[in-house]
């Protein structure tokens, strides 16, 4: 697979942009090699600027649940752009979007639309703090909630601690109110909550972790968090930017039957255009300006193109059979990969739910960041390049989820499993 054009463009990009990219993971830093410049996508396939084809398991990191350039999305998007790409005034599409999202996720009575997941989380935390009149928030190691200052924290040396900044440019003062606990560890979380109970505004969690690779919540974990919040007067925020409308028609909260106080959304609800949203019960959302005292605004919020693509996408996801099908596809892929690895004698863990999975090279069940860090990252790197050479585009990082779309058919999944068989065989002496 010659990729001369990608190579040339990347060299040029590096001159003009830090690292040659606009988001770090695109730079292939953790797998090595040059990133691939994409020219177009259709269905489950991508085509790069050297005319190579790939089966896509990145799906733009989540939004492309209907596959690329789906006509059901493209047509309304074209119609919308003809009518102007932005007004900065209310539009019917925003109301339709709000109504649709609320009808699918009954934990929310009102939402606000923003432009990214980062923004949604940042504003939801501000609302939680404004509503509770408290300062502290608790997050879990390995969960990602966008790149706002207070959330770029790493666990300090103690297991239970205030987060230290995990990025240059973040003053320690900005993370002093962020507590950090191990994912899936209810006892540790409880100890931390007890200690800070009077000033804890919210616990924020990815109800299914997807940003350290896919890590499923242990039975009772989410329900336990809900109870901790209720008992201590804090709000529970589910960050469903990734899982919302992917794992179930009402997100992870629908799948596990746990109702958060606030929910953040993004990715799928924009159908591939930049969108975020957050919402909850009216009594909490009424804190937001212009009604309440928590300020939040956005020039392009509720953008008509994003609404058109998002609405078109959500409408196609309405039926229960959609998720039954997507779940079957994901399970079939996970099973095929497991079998292929077993035949090569390579121990893997493949946590999966409807529409997303991860492949960890490990013989131990992965329950949190500690386990993820112990997996064999180098094997993923080798596997990634073996798969790429066979026309399978996987996330260029062992810590990211693979995304399956509704247009990944029998054929694509079978091809992927065959490629995996050969790839596992080729890397097994490195094991
Ligand atoms: C992607 C993601 C975000 C950040 O969304 P952006 O649109 O990239 O800012 C936040 N939280 C979760 C769970 C995500 O997966």
XYZ file of C-alpha atoms and ligand atoms in Angstrom:
446
model
C 0.000 0.000 0.000
C 1.922 3.020 -1.196
C 1.156 6.124 0.825
C 3.477 8.680 -0.755
C 0.867 11.436 -0.805
C 0.038 11.009 2.861
C 3.710 11.057 3.710
C 4.257 14.268 1.764
C 1.206 15.978 3.227
C 2.235 15.027 6.751
C 5.695 16.511 6.258
C 4.028 19.710 5.091
C 1.450 19.642 7.878
C 4.181 19.379 10.488
C 5.624 22.636 9.230
C 2.358 24.498 9.600
C 0.677 22.786 12.553
C 2.106 21.498 15.840
C 2.694 17.802 15.251
C 0.967 18.149 11.897
C -2.484 17.562 13.379
C -5.390 19.290 15.068
C -5.936 16.601 17.693
C -3.063 14.588 19.169
C -4.205 10.989 18.623
C -4.318 11.566 14.854
C -0.522 11.855 14.782
C -0.045 8.056 15.267
C 2.225 8.828 18.245
C 1.468 5.619 20.101
C 1.657 3.276 17.094
C 4.428 4.964 15.126
C 4.537 5.657 11.395
C 2.943 8.440 9.397
C -0.735 9.268 9.796
C -2.960 8.663 6.820
C -4.726 11.557 5.129
C -8.285 10.683 4.248
C -9.951 11.824 1.061
C -13.453 10.371 1.367
C -15.605 7.865 3.111
C -18.606 5.816 2.091
C -20.433 3.417 4.341
C -17.935 1.373 6.337
C -15.059 2.356 4.069
C -12.481 5.106 3.952
C -10.307 6.080 1.023
C -7.020 7.878 1.587
C -5.359 10.444 -0.708
C -3.270 7.650 -2.272
C -6.498 5.846 -3.238
C -6.080 3.037 -0.698
C -9.276 1.655 0.796
C -9.831 0.701 4.408
C -12.591 -0.716 6.531
C -13.025 1.985 9.158
C -13.223 1.233 12.886
C -12.525 4.783 14.012
C -15.788 6.249 12.763
C -14.506 9.735 13.506
C -14.190 8.545 17.128
C -17.880 7.862 17.457
C -20.180 10.078 15.424
C -20.344 7.981 12.236
C -22.742 5.348 13.546
C -24.592 5.333 10.210
C -21.357 5.053 8.230
C -19.786 7.719 6.081
C -21.703 9.938 3.690
C -24.968 8.220 4.509
C -27.554 9.630 2.082
C -30.053 9.949 4.951
C -27.702 12.509 6.469
C -26.190 14.060 3.363
C -29.488 15.121 1.784
C -30.905 17.078 4.745
C -27.479 18.585 5.321
C -27.371 19.843 1.739
C -30.880 21.244 2.122
C -29.880 23.043 5.314
C -26.750 24.642 3.900
C -28.766 26.138 1.055
C -30.699 28.099 3.663
C -27.601 29.585 5.356
C -25.087 27.954 7.608
C -25.747 30.083 10.671
C -28.144 32.704 12.009
C -27.256 33.366 15.620
C -31.005 33.435 16.207
C -33.380 30.637 17.236
C -34.319 27.980 14.680
C -36.955 25.252 14.630
C -34.278 22.600 14.172
C -32.904 23.353 17.656
C -36.323 22.806 19.206
C -36.754 19.591 17.222
C -33.340 18.379 18.371
C -34.075 19.185 22.010
C -37.466 17.477 21.810
C -36.026 14.371 20.170
C -33.125 13.986 22.601
C -35.392 14.493 25.613
C -37.907 11.968 24.322
C -35.176 9.324 24.116
C -33.452 10.149 27.406
C -36.094 10.641 30.069
C -33.580 11.646 32.769
C -33.523 15.065 31.075
C -36.309 17.636 30.915
C -34.248 20.403 29.345
C -31.009 20.587 27.404
C -28.612 23.169 26.111
C -26.765 22.682 22.856
C -23.112 23.590 22.539
C -20.318 22.894 20.047
C -18.233 20.073 21.494
C -18.141 17.461 24.201
C -15.484 19.444 26.036
C -17.772 22.427 26.173
C -20.756 20.354 27.297
C -18.838 18.904 30.243
C -17.339 22.239 31.225
C -20.767 23.861 31.338
C -22.462 20.911 33.051
C -19.900 21.129 35.860
C -20.515 24.829 36.188
C -24.242 24.158 36.479
C -23.609 21.444 39.073
C -21.508 23.849 41.103
C -23.995 26.677 40.689
C -26.894 24.456 41.693
C -25.251 22.876 44.737
C -23.232 25.970 45.717
C -20.294 23.621 46.235
C -16.846 23.530 44.645
C -15.455 20.026 44.401
C -15.944 17.501 41.657
C -14.899 13.877 41.592
C -13.731 12.103 38.454
C -12.227 8.696 37.760
C -8.724 7.893 36.595
C -8.766 6.984 32.907
C -12.080 8.699 32.171
C -11.808 11.527 29.677
C -14.157 14.466 29.763
C -12.592 16.830 27.250
C -9.652 19.157 27.622
C -10.901 21.829 30.030
C -8.449 22.819 32.770
C -10.111 21.307 35.826
C -10.374 17.887 34.177
C -6.793 17.528 33.013
C -5.673 15.830 36.182
C -3.724 12.750 37.064
C -3.915 10.857 40.302
C -1.133 11.873 42.639
C 1.089 9.486 44.537
C -1.540 8.525 47.087
C -4.378 6.377 45.827
C -6.936 8.889 47.032
C -5.946 12.398 46.323
C -6.576 15.720 44.757
C -5.641 15.659 41.126
C -2.411 17.228 39.986
C -2.421 18.956 36.593
C -1.744 16.499 33.770
C -0.822 19.202 31.274
C 1.518 22.143 31.243
C -0.387 25.380 31.338
C -2.858 24.264 33.974
C -2.225 26.014 37.298
C -2.443 23.675 40.290
C -5.096 26.038 41.661
C -7.378 25.047 38.761
C -7.322 21.377 39.684
C -7.397 21.768 43.451
C -11.127 21.097 43.494
C -10.886 17.978 41.343
C -10.829 14.688 43.232
C -9.781 11.537 41.491
C -10.721 7.927 42.253
C -10.039 4.581 40.561
C -12.737 3.506 38.073
C -14.965 0.687 39.298
C -13.744 1.096 42.877
C -16.802 2.012 44.872
C -15.135 1.639 48.279
C -12.323 4.057 47.387
C -14.847 6.466 45.917
C -16.932 6.328 49.053
C -13.934 7.121 51.263
C -13.119 10.131 49.125
C -16.710 11.347 49.056
C -16.993 11.035 52.842
C -13.911 13.138 53.321
C -15.184 15.965 51.106
C -18.904 15.494 51.459
C -19.769 19.050 52.439
C -18.107 20.584 49.395
C -18.747 17.937 46.733
C -20.807 19.341 43.855
C -20.735 16.355 41.521
C -19.353 12.994 40.571
C -18.689 12.780 36.842
C -18.196 9.422 35.166
C -18.147 7.763 31.774
C -20.851 5.163 32.534
C -18.960 2.900 30.150
C -15.369 4.056 29.984
C -14.281 4.476 26.382
C -11.264 6.714 26.570
C -8.801 4.298 28.173
C -10.078 1.705 25.759
C -13.453 0.210 26.575
C -13.797 -0.647 30.259
C -17.206 -1.816 31.400
C -18.697 -0.720 34.713
C -18.816 -3.499 37.294
C -22.303 -4.549 38.340
C -23.483 -2.100 40.989
C -20.815 0.538 40.330
C -23.094 3.095 38.676
C -25.949 2.431 41.066
C -23.498 2.825 43.938
C -22.392 6.205 42.616
C -25.993 7.276 42.338
C -26.582 6.388 45.974
C -23.392 8.114 47.121
C -24.515 11.274 45.380
C -28.009 11.141 46.782
C -26.859 10.561 50.336
C -24.289 13.341 50.185
C -26.217 15.964 48.256
C -23.988 15.877 45.172
C -25.106 15.532 41.555
C -24.283 12.516 39.405
C -23.155 13.436 35.902
C -23.011 10.771 33.212
C -20.659 11.830 30.459
C -22.367 10.117 27.558
C -20.561 12.038 24.831
C -19.388 8.674 23.505
C -22.047 6.251 24.735
C -25.124 8.432 24.135
C -27.210 6.891 21.318
C -24.468 4.321 20.676
C -24.957 1.592 23.248
C -28.736 1.898 23.582
C -31.491 4.241 22.390
C -31.248 6.042 25.740
C -27.516 5.675 26.198
C -25.690 3.846 28.961
C -28.266 5.189 31.416
C -30.912 3.249 29.514
C -28.734 0.163 29.190
C -27.992 -0.039 32.915
C -31.167 1.582 34.216
C -29.408 4.242 36.293
C -30.663 7.817 36.058
C -28.036 10.534 36.395
C -28.831 14.091 37.473
C -27.040 15.596 34.488
C -26.033 14.087 31.161
C -23.512 15.305 28.638
C -23.744 14.396 24.968
C -21.807 15.001 21.762
C -20.428 12.939 18.887
C -23.475 11.042 17.483
C -25.955 13.857 18.112
C -24.033 15.991 15.616
C -23.981 13.328 12.895
C -20.337 14.216 12.160
C -20.636 17.965 12.669
C -19.354 19.726 15.782
C -21.943 19.456 18.563
C -22.274 18.931 22.273
C -25.202 19.097 24.666
C -25.963 18.771 28.321
C -29.199 18.446 30.187
C -31.102 17.370 33.242
C -34.230 18.095 35.254
C -35.784 21.515 34.835
C -35.027 22.553 38.394
C -31.315 22.133 37.729
C -31.237 23.445 34.166
C -33.087 26.586 35.214
C -29.822 27.678 36.850
C -28.525 28.504 33.381
C -28.528 31.968 31.895
C -30.667 33.693 30.723
C -32.986 32.224 33.393
C -30.524 31.660 36.226
C -27.162 32.865 37.358
C -24.855 30.295 35.725
C -23.425 31.896 32.597
C -22.980 29.998 29.363
C -23.162 31.118 25.716
C -22.057 30.186 22.174
C -21.988 31.976 18.824
C -22.526 28.788 16.843
C -24.468 26.797 19.441
C -27.344 24.870 17.899
C -25.853 25.495 14.472
C -28.367 24.670 11.722
C -26.019 22.370 9.785
C -25.126 20.450 12.908
C -28.817 20.217 13.809
C -29.677 18.905 10.345
C -26.988 16.208 10.414
C -27.701 15.327 14.037
C -31.467 15.124 13.644
C -31.153 13.030 10.501
C -28.825 10.657 12.336
C -30.965 10.375 15.463
C -34.080 9.684 13.405
C -32.403 6.614 11.884
C -31.542 5.290 15.347
C -35.069 5.309 16.664
C -35.971 1.668 16.480
C -35.036 -0.993 18.981
C -34.048 -3.255 16.095
C -31.289 -0.807 15.179
C -29.492 -1.517 18.443
C -30.202 -5.233 18.301
C -28.481 -5.290 14.908
C -25.578 -3.093 15.948
C -25.078 -5.205 19.045
C -25.029 -8.398 16.973
C -22.408 -6.943 14.649
C -20.234 -5.903 17.563
C -20.563 -9.281 19.295
C -19.762 -11.138 16.095
C -16.634 -9.061 15.613
C -15.561 -9.509 19.245
C -16.140 -13.246 19.040
C -14.223 -13.538 15.759
C -11.283 -11.603 17.162
C -11.270 -13.659 20.371
C -11.245 -16.892 18.391
C -8.480 -15.659 16.067
C -6.300 -14.652 19.024
C -6.935 -17.939 20.787
C -5.812 -19.885 17.710
C -2.571 -17.915 17.670
C -2.149 -18.544 21.396
C -2.273 -14.834 22.242
C -4.237 -13.871 25.356
C -6.556 -10.929 24.729
C -9.382 -9.167 26.506
C -12.121 -7.773 24.292
C -14.590 -5.802 26.376
C -17.514 -4.805 24.188
C -20.975 -3.322 24.241
C -23.280 -2.343 21.426
C -21.241 -0.436 18.837
C -17.895 -0.277 20.624
C -15.090 -2.570 21.724
C -11.444 -2.679 22.679
C -8.741 -5.237 22.123
C -6.309 -5.399 25.035
C -3.327 -7.708 24.921
C -3.616 -9.093 28.414
C -4.564 -12.295 30.217
C -6.328 -10.356 32.959
C -9.749 -8.772 33.010
C -9.419 -5.007 32.604
C -11.390 -3.030 35.180
C -9.645 0.321 35.325
C -6.657 2.413 34.362
C -4.231 0.344 36.450
C -5.112 -2.790 34.460
C -5.060 -0.899 31.167
C -1.514 0.304 31.849
C -0.409 -3.300 32.430
C -1.581 -4.477 28.989
C 0.964 -5.130 26.232
C 0.971 -1.857 24.320
C 3.739 -2.927 21.966
C 1.704 -5.856 20.720
C -1.136 -3.506 19.852
C 1.297 -1.364 17.924
C 2.457 -4.341 15.858
C -1.106 -5.569 15.431
C -2.259 -2.139 14.299
C 0.265 -2.048 11.453
C -0.459 -5.641 10.413
C -4.147 -4.764 10.184
C -3.477 -1.507 8.375
C -1.440 -3.364 5.754
C -4.541 -5.548 5.231
C -6.826 -2.570 4.745
C -8.280 -2.351 8.247
C -8.146 1.096 9.838
C -8.103 0.684 13.629
C -7.713 3.406 16.241
C -4.024 4.364 16.207
C -3.747 3.866 19.957
C -4.192 0.942 22.368
C -6.230 3.244 24.632
C -9.065 4.068 22.257
C -12.303 2.310 21.470
C -13.061 0.727 18.109
C -16.380 1.853 16.705
C -18.679 -0.391 14.713
C -21.326 1.237 12.524
C -24.654 -0.072 11.294
C -23.233 -0.417 7.753
C -20.449 -2.791 8.800
C -21.927 -5.876 7.126
C -21.189 -9.605 7.313
C -18.599 -9.090 4.628
C -16.659 -6.362 6.364
C -16.687 -8.192 9.667
C -15.561 -11.456 8.044
C -12.765 -9.614 6.231
C -11.696 -8.000 9.488
C -11.610 -11.307 11.319
C -9.568 -12.907 8.511
C -7.115 -10.007 8.620
C -6.914 -10.401 12.401
C -6.130 -14.132 12.072
C -3.155 -13.402 9.826
C -2.095 -10.439 11.946
C -2.136 -12.420 15.198
C -0.104 -15.177 13.525
C 2.457 -12.637 12.345
C 2.946 -11.032 15.736
C 2.878 -14.139 17.866
C 6.684 -14.501 18.111
C 6.778 -11.004 19.617
C 4.503 -12.288 22.307
C -15.000 12.713 23.016
C -15.348 12.868 24.437
C -15.348 14.133 25.062
C -14.857 15.373 24.389
O -15.631 15.714 23.292
P -15.011 16.719 22.194
O -16.132 16.927 21.254
O -13.838 16.002 21.619
O -14.609 17.954 22.910
C -15.789 14.207 26.362
N -16.198 13.124 27.020
C -16.212 11.895 26.465
C -16.704 10.736 27.246
C -15.758 11.729 25.155
O -15.738 10.505 24.627
